[in-house]
mmCIF file of C-alpha atoms in Angstrom:
data_model
loop_
_atom_site.group_PDB
_atom_site.id
_atom_site.type_symbol
_atom_site.label_atom_id
_atom_site.label_comp_id
_atom_site.label_asym_id
_atom_site.label_seq_id
_atom_site.Cartn_x
_atom_site.Cartn_y
_atom_site.Cartn_z
ATOM 1 C CA MET A 1 20.633 272.864 157.774
ATOM 2 C CA MET A 2 21.681 269.230 157.458
ATOM 3 C CA PRO A 3 23.311 267.629 160.502
ATOM 4 C CA SER A 4 26.984 266.931 160.003
ATOM 5 C CA ARG A 5 28.189 263.398 159.462
ATOM 6 C CA PRO A 6 29.834 261.663 162.409
ATOM 7 C CA ALA A 7 33.621 261.889 162.583
ATOM 8 C CA GLY A 8 33.766 258.112 162.798
ATOM 9 C CA SER A 9 31.729 254.991 162.153
ATOM 10 C CA ILE A 10 30.221 252.035 163.985
ATOM 11 C CA LYS A 11 31.859 248.719 163.033
ATOM 12 C CA ALA A 12 29.741 246.443 165.251
ATOM 13 C CA MET A 13 26.948 246.744 167.792
ATOM 14 C CA ASP A 14 25.541 244.432 170.451
ATOM 15 C CA LEU A 15 22.459 244.972 172.623
ATOM 16 C CA SER A 16 21.684 242.688 175.508
ATOM 17 C CA PRO A 17 19.484 241.166 176.630
ATOM 18 C CA CYS A 18 18.150 241.085 173.078
ATOM 19 C CA THR A 19 17.624 238.200 170.687
ATOM 20 C CA VAL A 20 15.455 239.808 168.007
ATOM 21 C CA GLN A 21 14.882 243.341 166.671
ATOM 22 C CA PRO A 22 13.217 245.402 167.928
ATOM 23 C CA CYS A 23 14.594 244.562 171.335
ATOM 24 C CA THR A 24 12.034 244.309 174.106
ATOM 25 C CA PHE A 25 13.295 245.474 177.479
ATOM 26 C CA GLN A 26 11.328 244.836 180.666
ATOM 27 C CA HIS A 27 11.079 247.402 183.428
ATOM 28 C CA GLY A 28 13.751 246.926 186.060
ATOM 29 C CA ILE A 29 16.460 245.380 183.854
ATOM 30 C CA ASN A 30 19.796 246.799 182.780
ATOM 31 C CA ALA A 31 20.303 246.951 179.023
ATOM 32 C CA THR A 32 23.907 246.797 177.838
ATOM 33 C CA VAL A 33 24.986 248.643 174.691
ATOM 34 C CA LYS A 34 28.311 247.640 173.142
ATOM 35 C CA LEU A 35 29.754 249.519 170.170
ATOM 36 C CA ASP A 36 32.935 248.911 168.214
ATOM 37 C CA PHE A 37 33.760 252.200 166.511
ATOM 38 C CA ILE A 38 36.571 253.874 164.650
ATOM 39 C CA THR A 39 37.140 257.614 164.504
ATOM 40 C CA ASN A 40 38.660 259.992 161.995
ATOM 41 C CA SER A 41 39.503 262.654 164.585
ATOM 42 C CA THR A 42 41.327 263.159 167.848
ATOM 43 C CA SER A 43 39.418 263.970 171.018
ATOM 44 C CA THR A 44 40.536 264.270 174.634
ATOM 45 C CA SER A 45 37.006 263.629 175.924
ATOM 46 C CA LEU A 46 34.089 261.427 174.929
ATOM 47 C CA LYS A 47 30.544 261.784 176.268
ATOM 48 C CA THR A 48 27.587 259.460 175.802
ATOM 49 C CA GLN A 49 24.284 261.049 174.825
ATOM 50 C CA VAL A 50 21.140 258.916 174.678
ATOM 51 C CA TYR A 51 17.780 260.031 173.318
ATOM 52 C CA GLY A 52 14.458 258.274 172.970
ATOM 53 C CA ILE A 53 12.756 259.502 169.822
ATOM 54 C CA VAL A 54 9.004 259.566 170.379
ATOM 55 C CA ALA A 55 6.750 260.985 167.647
ATOM 56 C CA GLY A 56 9.841 262.521 166.042
ATOM 57 C CA VAL A 57 10.878 264.352 169.218
ATOM 58 C CA PRO A 58 14.207 263.390 170.882
ATOM 59 C CA ILE A 59 13.872 263.065 174.666
ATOM 60 C CA ALA A 60 17.121 262.838 176.660
ATOM 61 C CA PHE A 61 17.666 259.677 178.712
ATOM 62 C CA PRO A 62 20.225 260.549 181.379
ATOM 63 C CA LEU A 63 22.861 257.940 182.114
ATOM 64 C CA PRO A 64 24.517 257.501 185.495
ATOM 65 C CA ASN A 65 27.893 257.604 183.709
ATOM 66 C CA PRO A 66 27.866 259.755 180.564
ATOM 67 C CA ASP A 67 31.703 259.953 180.537
ATOM 68 C CA ALA A 68 32.721 257.339 177.952
ATOM 69 C CA CYS A 69 36.380 257.711 178.978
ATOM 70 C CA THR A 70 35.614 256.345 182.456
ATOM 71 C CA GLY A 71 34.092 252.912 183.011
ATOM 72 C CA CYS A 72 33.086 252.296 179.387
ATOM 73 C CA ASP A 73 36.238 250.460 178.198
ATOM 74 C CA VAL A 74 37.477 253.440 176.143
ATOM 75 C CA THR A 75 40.874 255.023 176.824
ATOM 76 C CA CYS A 76 41.043 258.733 176.051
ATOM 77 C CA PRO A 77 42.313 260.614 174.185
ATOM 78 C CA ILE A 78 40.854 258.834 171.187
ATOM 79 C CA LYS A 79 42.929 258.859 167.995
ATOM 80 C CA PRO A 80 42.158 258.561 164.283
ATOM 81 C CA GLY A 81 42.254 255.086 162.769
ATOM 82 C CA THR A 82 41.938 253.258 166.089
ATOM 83 C CA VAL A 83 39.066 250.818 166.746
ATOM 84 C CA TYR A 84 37.525 251.246 170.208
ATOM 85 C CA ASP A 85 35.321 248.807 172.118
ATOM 86 C CA TYR A 86 32.739 250.808 174.063
ATOM 87 C CA ALA A 87 30.219 249.398 176.583
ATOM 88 C CA ASN A 88 27.640 251.153 178.733
ATOM 89 C CA ILE A 89 24.505 250.245 180.675
ATOM 90 C CA LEU A 90 21.066 251.816 180.511
ATOM 91 C CA ALA A 91 18.753 250.998 183.412
ATOM 92 C CA VAL A 92 15.183 250.484 182.181
ATOM 93 C CA ARG A 93 13.469 252.239 185.050
ATOM 94 C CA LYS A 94 9.940 251.438 186.198
ATOM 95 C CA GLU A 95 9.062 255.120 185.677
ATOM 96 C CA TYR A 96 9.553 254.765 181.921
ATOM 97 C CA PRO A 97 6.276 254.345 180.064
ATOM 98 C CA SER A 98 5.533 251.175 178.114
ATOM 99 C CA LEU A 99 6.042 252.093 174.470
ATOM 100 C CA SER A 100 7.932 251.444 171.265
ATOM 101 C CA LEU A 101 10.507 254.026 170.250
ATOM 102 C CA VAL A 102 13.768 254.604 168.430
ATOM 103 C CA VAL A 103 16.877 255.136 170.549
ATOM 104 C CA LYS A 104 19.594 257.504 169.343
ATOM 105 C CA TRP A 105 22.892 256.587 171.017
ATOM 106 C CA GLN A 106 25.795 258.871 170.218
ATOM 107 C CA LEU A 107 29.334 259.467 171.366
ATOM 108 C CA VAL A 108 30.368 263.117 171.347
ATOM 109 C CA GLY A 109 33.950 264.370 171.501
ATOM 110 C CA ASP A 110 35.621 267.745 171.947
ATOM 111 C CA ASN A 111 33.715 270.791 170.633
ATOM 112 C CA ASN A 112 30.501 268.704 170.454
ATOM 113 C CA VAL A 113 31.770 266.739 167.449
ATOM 114 C CA VAL A 114 29.704 263.563 167.021
ATOM 115 C CA ILE A 115 32.217 260.718 166.819
ATOM 116 C CA ALA A 116 29.752 257.855 166.391
ATOM 117 C CA CYS A 117 25.965 257.602 166.243
ATOM 118 C CA VAL A 118 23.532 254.705 165.960
ATOM 119 C CA LEU A 119 19.735 254.498 165.876
ATOM 120 C CA PHE A 120 17.898 251.334 166.942
ATOM 121 C CA PRO A 121 14.275 250.444 167.722
ATOM 122 C CA ILE A 122 13.251 249.128 171.137
ATOM 123 C CA THR A 123 10.078 248.335 173.001
ATOM 124 C CA ILE A 124 9.809 249.043 176.712
ATOM 125 C CA ASP A 125 7.431 246.521 178.221
ATOM 126 C CA GLY A 126 5.983 247.456 181.581
ATOM 127 C CA THR A 127 4.510 244.027 182.187
ATOM 128 C CA ASP A 128 5.685 242.930 185.593
ATOM 129 C CA THR A 129 7.780 239.807 185.398
ATOM 130 C CA GLU A 130 6.652 238.805 188.899
ATOM 131 C CA PRO A 131 2.944 238.563 189.709
ATOM 132 C CA LEU A 132 1.572 240.920 192.297
ATOM 133 C CA PRO A 133 0.755 239.341 195.668
ATOM 134 C CA THR A 134 -2.870 238.350 196.083
ATOM 135 C CA ILE A 135 -4.928 239.175 199.124
ATOM 136 C CA ASN A 136 -7.174 236.319 200.197
ATOM 137 C CA LYS A 137 -9.241 238.301 202.688
ATOM 138 C CA PRO A 138 -12.687 239.604 201.756
ATOM 139 C CA LEU A 139 -13.160 243.357 201.902
ATOM 140 C CA PRO A 140 -15.074 244.531 204.993
ATOM 141 C CA THR A 141 -18.649 245.690 204.479
ATOM 142 C CA ILE A 142 -19.772 249.016 205.853
ATOM 143 C CA ASN A 143 -23.305 249.011 207.203
ATOM 144 C CA LYS A 144 -23.487 252.629 208.318
ATOM 145 C CA PRO A 145 -25.832 255.008 206.495
ATOM 146 C CA LEU A 146 -24.343 258.162 205.016
ATOM 147 C CA PRO A 147 -25.050 261.315 207.062
ATOM 148 C CA ALA A 148 -27.854 263.504 205.754
ATOM 149 C CA ILE A 149 -27.122 267.020 204.554
ATOM 150 C CA ASN A 150 -29.169 269.646 206.336
ATOM 151 C CA ASN A 151 -29.203 273.396 206.716
ATOM 152 C CA ASN A 152 -26.610 273.240 209.512
ATOM 153 C CA SER A 153 -23.993 271.404 207.389
ATOM 154 C CA LYS A 154 -20.773 273.138 206.441
ATOM 155 C CA LEU A 155 -20.978 273.481 202.654
ATOM 156 C CA TYR A 156 -18.428 274.743 200.192
ATOM 157 C CA LYS A 157 -19.537 277.944 198.522
ATOM 158 C CA PRO A 158 -18.182 278.088 194.946
ATOM 159 C CA PRO A 159 -17.072 281.606 193.969
ATOM 160 C CA PHE A 160 -19.662 281.874 191.185
ATOM 161 C CA ILE A 161 -22.665 281.661 193.574
ATOM 162 C CA SER A 162 -23.918 285.061 194.606
ATOM 163 C CA ASN A 163 -24.711 286.057 198.160
ATOM 164 C CA LYS A 164 -28.361 286.414 197.159
ATOM 165 C CA SER A 165 -28.937 282.697 196.701
ATOM 166 C CA ASN A 166 -32.468 281.338 196.782
ATOM 167 C CA ASN A 167 -31.124 278.088 198.198
ATOM 168 C CA PRO A 168 -31.495 278.178 202.009
ATOM 169 C CA SER A 169 -28.766 275.549 202.479
ATOM 170 C CA ILE A 170 -26.108 277.926 201.072
ATOM 171 C CA LYS A 171 -25.131 280.724 203.420
ATOM 172 C CA SER A 172 -23.012 283.726 202.544
ATOM 173 C CA SER A 173 -19.665 284.222 204.161
ATOM 174 C CA THR A 174 -18.116 287.356 205.523
ATOM 175 C CA LYS A 175 -14.663 286.266 204.337
ATOM 176 C CA SER A 176 -13.264 288.194 201.394
ATOM 177 C CA ASN A 177 -11.395 285.459 199.570
ATOM 178 C CA ASN A 178 -12.915 283.623 196.634
ATOM 179 C CA HIS A 179 -12.800 280.177 198.182
ATOM 180 C CA SER A 180 -14.267 280.045 201.632
ATOM 181 C CA PHE A 181 -16.217 277.781 203.898
ATOM 182 C CA VAL A 182 -19.237 278.969 205.829
#
């Protein structure tokens, strides 16, 4: 089944900070998406849905404010033939992996009708913009020998070793669980 066409169209788009496509966004910045759109339908509500498309799979990017009627410069209800100036912010979180992907940004009205939709490529660059602090102290040296393992050491007995082991350093346990210490 083919997806339905949006009930409106994008007239202009602005991404910032971005000077060249694909936009490269650093971790920790706020990316601003501005859309001028016109709709062919009426809707009392308008929600923003953002997806990162990675290997053909759309992954939802939650926004702190998905309600496009509040804080995004759009007054609802939206009406046919009117041009709207929409703006929203996407925080590029440090948890996001460094990768190139296509972003699907759509505005959805009543009854899940897609009012406007745009796809654009971006690169998320995890390179820190500030260098990490350096430590100018040498690491301490440890001059202690490692302790020797002998027959009196507490050893882990993997569950696949039988109680009839020929290895004298492995003792059987009277515990009934599969993972026990002797």
